[in-house]
Amino acid sequence: QVQLVESGGGLVQAGGSLRLSCAASGIIFSINAMGWYRQAPGKQRELVTTITSGGSTNYADSVKGRFTISRDNAKNTVYLQMNSLKPEDTAVYYCNGHVVVPRLGEYDYWGQGTQVTVSS
């Protein structure tokens, strides 16, 4: 079973930076794409950024130019560097892994979430 564990969340002042990490374990087949989602209280979970196995990235307009997703295959870890943080970035951030298993289907795996709080 694939497991994803996030870390690195915390409290930061507006304009500051944080780096989130997501460590993967129990992987039998390759993760085709990974991403970060976030959910603020009372809001729907939204896509923040994705990265494919080929290294292509995509960002929500709200974080473009401020957030950067990257990965370290040797450590089975994906990162989210967050700069110029704003109070509206406050949310629980979730790591997502999308797995394609030949002849079986496609599956999504989720981390437990890590809280990011940005104060004014």
PDB file of C-alpha atoms in Angstrom:
ATOM      1  CA  GLN A   1       0.000   0.000   0.000  1.00  0.00           C
ATOM      2  CA  VAL A   2       1.261   3.468  -0.885  1.00  0.00           C
ATOM      3  CA  GLN A   3       1.626   5.835   2.062  1.00  0.00           C
ATOM      4  CA  LEU A   4       2.346   9.565   1.918  1.00  0.00           C
ATOM      5  CA  VAL A   5       3.453  11.534   4.973  1.00  0.00           C
ATOM      6  CA  GLU A   6       3.641  15.337   4.947  1.00  0.00           C
ATOM      7  CA  SER A   7       5.733  17.543   7.205  1.00  0.00           C
ATOM      8  CA  GLY A   8       6.981  21.116   7.416  1.00  0.00           C
ATOM      9  CA  GLY A   9       3.813  23.018   8.190  1.00  0.00           C
ATOM     10  CA  GLY A  10       3.643  25.670  10.853  1.00  0.00           C
ATOM     11  CA  LEU A  11       2.974  29.304  11.684  1.00  0.00           C
ATOM     12  CA  VAL A  12       4.614  32.050   9.649  1.00  0.00           C
ATOM     13  CA  GLN A  13       4.093  35.778   9.187  1.00  0.00           C
ATOM     14  CA  ALA A  14       2.883  37.227   5.903  1.00  0.00           C
ATOM     15  CA  GLY A  15       5.752  37.521   3.455  1.00  0.00           C
ATOM     16  CA  GLY A  16       7.610  34.609   4.990  1.00  0.00           C
ATOM     17  CA  SER A  17       8.477  31.187   3.607  1.00  0.00           C
ATOM     18  CA  LEU A  18       7.913  27.523   4.403  1.00  0.00           C
ATOM     19  CA  ARG A  19       8.956  24.293   2.731  1.00  0.00           C
ATOM     20  CA  LEU A  20       6.670  21.281   2.909  1.00  0.00           C
ATOM     21  CA  SER A  21       7.887  17.721   2.396  1.00  0.00           C
ATOM     22  CA  CYS A  22       6.001  14.593   1.381  1.00  0.00           C
ATOM     23  CA  ALA A  23       7.735  11.253   1.843  1.00  0.00           C
ATOM     24  CA  ALA A  24       6.386   8.221  -0.003  1.00  0.00           C
ATOM     25  CA  SER A  25       6.688   4.610   1.108  1.00  0.00           C
ATOM     26  CA  GLY A  26       5.255   1.236   0.177  1.00  0.00           C
ATOM     27  CA  ILE A  27       5.419   1.998  -3.533  1.00  0.00           C
ATOM     28  CA  ILE A  28       5.284  -1.020  -5.807  1.00  0.00           C
ATOM     29  CA  PHE A  29       4.507   0.742  -9.071  1.00  0.00           C
ATOM     30  CA  SER A  30       5.736   4.164 -10.145  1.00  0.00           C
ATOM     31  CA  ILE A  31       3.751   7.236  -9.132  1.00  0.00           C
ATOM     32  CA  ASN A  32       2.861   8.850 -12.439  1.00  0.00           C
ATOM     33  CA  ALA A  33       2.188  12.281 -10.991  1.00  0.00           C
ATOM     34  CA  MET A  34       2.220  13.998  -7.619  1.00  0.00           C
ATOM     35  CA  GLY A  35       0.648  17.177  -6.403  1.00  0.00           C
ATOM     36  CA  TRP A  36      -0.257  19.401  -3.529  1.00  0.00           C
ATOM     37  CA  TYR A  37      -3.812  20.316  -2.603  1.00  0.00           C
ATOM     38  CA  ARG A  38      -5.075  22.530   0.183  1.00  0.00           C
ATOM     39  CA  GLN A  39      -8.289  22.972   2.119  1.00  0.00           C
ATOM     40  CA  ALA A  40      -9.216  25.996   4.209  1.00  0.00           C
ATOM     41  CA  PRO A  41     -11.931  25.773   6.902  1.00  0.00           C
ATOM     42  CA  GLY A  42     -15.378  25.641   5.315  1.00  0.00           C
ATOM     43  CA  LYS A  43     -13.912  25.502   1.808  1.00  0.00           C
ATOM     44  CA  GLN A  44     -13.512  22.842  -0.859  1.00  0.00           C
ATOM     45  CA  ARG A  45     -10.174  21.170  -1.381  1.00  0.00           C
ATOM     46  CA  GLU A  46      -8.340  22.867  -4.251  1.00  0.00           C
ATOM     47  CA  LEU A  47      -5.417  21.969  -6.453  1.00  0.00           C
ATOM     48  CA  VAL A  48      -2.249  23.945  -5.754  1.00  0.00           C
ATOM     49  CA  THR A  49       0.373  22.363  -8.011  1.00  0.00           C
ATOM     50  CA  THR A  50       1.306  19.130  -9.789  1.00  0.00           C
ATOM     51  CA  ILE A  51       4.456  17.521 -11.138  1.00  0.00           C
ATOM     52  CA  THR A  52       4.594  14.629 -13.600  1.00  0.00           C
ATOM     53  CA  SER A  53       7.104  11.805 -13.765  1.00  0.00           C
ATOM     54  CA  GLY A  54       8.707  13.695 -16.642  1.00  0.00           C
ATOM     55  CA  GLY A  55       9.166  16.813 -14.543  1.00  0.00           C
ATOM     56  CA  SER A  56       6.440  18.974 -16.043  1.00  0.00           C
ATOM     57  CA  THR A  57       4.781  21.284 -13.523  1.00  0.00           C
ATOM     58  CA  ASN A  58       1.511  23.143 -13.274  1.00  0.00           C
ATOM     59  CA  TYR A  59       0.372  25.785 -10.785  1.00  0.00           C
ATOM     60  CA  ALA A  60      -2.862  27.379  -9.726  1.00  0.00           C
ATOM     61  CA  ASP A  61      -2.978  31.046 -10.689  1.00  0.00           C
ATOM     62  CA  SER A  62      -3.208  32.035  -7.036  1.00  0.00           C
ATOM     63  CA  VAL A  63       0.252  30.613  -6.248  1.00  0.00           C
ATOM     64  CA  LYS A  64       2.065  31.049  -9.554  1.00  0.00           C
ATOM     65  CA  GLY A  65       5.372  32.815  -9.071  1.00  0.00           C
ATOM     66  CA  ARG A  66       5.367  32.201  -5.314  1.00  0.00           C
ATOM     67  CA  PHE A  67       5.273  28.398  -4.907  1.00  0.00           C
ATOM     68  CA  THR A  68       7.606  25.817  -6.437  1.00  0.00           C
ATOM     69  CA  ILE A  69       7.118  22.049  -6.524  1.00  0.00           C
ATOM     70  CA  SER A  70      10.107  19.731  -6.839  1.00  0.00           C
ATOM     71  CA  ARG A  71      11.042  16.113  -6.191  1.00  0.00           C
ATOM     72  CA  ASP A  72      13.992  14.008  -5.085  1.00  0.00           C
ATOM     73  CA  ASN A  73      13.575  10.526  -6.510  1.00  0.00           C
ATOM     74  CA  ALA A  74      16.485   9.130  -4.479  1.00  0.00           C
ATOM     75  CA  LYS A  75      14.640  10.054  -1.281  1.00  0.00           C
ATOM     76  CA  ASN A  76      11.126   9.321  -2.602  1.00  0.00           C
ATOM     77  CA  THR A  77      10.163  12.814  -1.532  1.00  0.00           C
ATOM     78  CA  VAL A  78       8.313  15.721  -3.113  1.00  0.00           C
ATOM     79  CA  TYR A  79       8.636  19.282  -1.834  1.00  0.00           C
ATOM     80  CA  LEU A  80       6.610  22.455  -1.919  1.00  0.00           C
ATOM     81  CA  GLN A  81       8.612  25.651  -1.468  1.00  0.00           C
ATOM     82  CA  MET A  82       6.253  28.461  -0.492  1.00  0.00           C
ATOM     83  CA  ASN A  83       7.498  32.043  -0.635  1.00  0.00           C
ATOM     84  CA  SER A  84       5.797  35.405  -0.125  1.00  0.00           C
ATOM     85  CA  LEU A  85       3.084  33.729   1.902  1.00  0.00           C
ATOM     86  CA  LYS A  86      -0.248  35.477   2.348  1.00  0.00           C
ATOM     87  CA  PRO A  87      -2.956  35.004   4.998  1.00  0.00           C
ATOM     88  CA  GLU A  88      -5.203  33.514   2.305  1.00  0.00           C
ATOM     89  CA  ASP A  89      -2.688  30.667   1.946  1.00  0.00           C
ATOM     90  CA  THR A  90      -3.760  29.424   5.382  1.00  0.00           C
ATOM     91  CA  ALA A  91      -5.046  25.862   4.984  1.00  0.00           C
ATOM     92  CA  VAL A  92      -4.326  22.208   5.561  1.00  0.00           C
ATOM     93  CA  TYR A  93      -2.008  21.091   2.777  1.00  0.00           C
ATOM     94  CA  TYR A  94      -2.320  17.544   1.410  1.00  0.00           C
ATOM     95  CA  CYS A  95       0.112  15.563  -0.696  1.00  0.00           C
ATOM     96  CA  ASN A  96      -1.396  13.523  -3.529  1.00  0.00           C
ATOM     97  CA  GLY A  97       0.010  10.668  -5.553  1.00  0.00           C
ATOM     98  CA  HIS A  98      -1.615   9.448  -8.766  1.00  0.00           C
ATOM     99  CA  VAL A  99      -0.781   5.864  -9.688  1.00  0.00           C
ATOM    100  CA  VAL A 100      -1.548   4.063 -12.928  1.00  0.00           C
ATOM    101  CA  VAL A 101      -1.523   0.272 -12.598  1.00  0.00           C
ATOM    102  CA  PRO A 102      -1.613  -1.535 -15.935  1.00  0.00           C
ATOM    103  CA  ARG A 103      -4.697  -3.723 -16.379  1.00  0.00           C
ATOM    104  CA  LEU A 104      -6.144  -2.586 -13.026  1.00  0.00           C
ATOM    105  CA  GLY A 105      -6.803   1.136 -13.176  1.00  0.00           C
ATOM    106  CA  GLU A 106      -5.843   4.510 -11.779  1.00  0.00           C
ATOM    107  CA  TYR A 107      -5.659   5.351  -8.079  1.00  0.00           C
ATOM    108  CA  ASP A 108      -5.143   8.410  -5.898  1.00  0.00           C
ATOM    109  CA  TYR A 109      -3.339   8.322  -2.552  1.00  0.00           C
ATOM    110  CA  TRP A 110      -3.408  11.078   0.055  1.00  0.00           C
ATOM    111  CA  GLY A 111      -1.243  12.158   2.944  1.00  0.00           C
ATOM    112  CA  GLN A 112      -2.644  13.044   6.355  1.00  0.00           C
ATOM    113  CA  GLY A 113      -2.228  16.783   5.824  1.00  0.00           C
ATOM    114  CA  THR A 114      -0.078  19.453   7.438  1.00  0.00           C
ATOM    115  CA  GLN A 115      -1.360  22.779   8.761  1.00  0.00           C
ATOM    116  CA  VAL A 116      -0.019  26.030   7.334  1.00  0.00           C
ATOM    117  CA  THR A 117      -1.057  29.223   9.103  1.00  0.00           C
ATOM    118  CA  VAL A 118      -0.036  32.656   7.806  1.00  0.00           C
ATOM    119  CA  SER A 119      -0.595  35.613  10.117  1.00  0.00           C
ATOM    120  CA  SER A 120      -1.051  39.237   9.055  1.00  0.00           C
TER     121      SER A 120
END
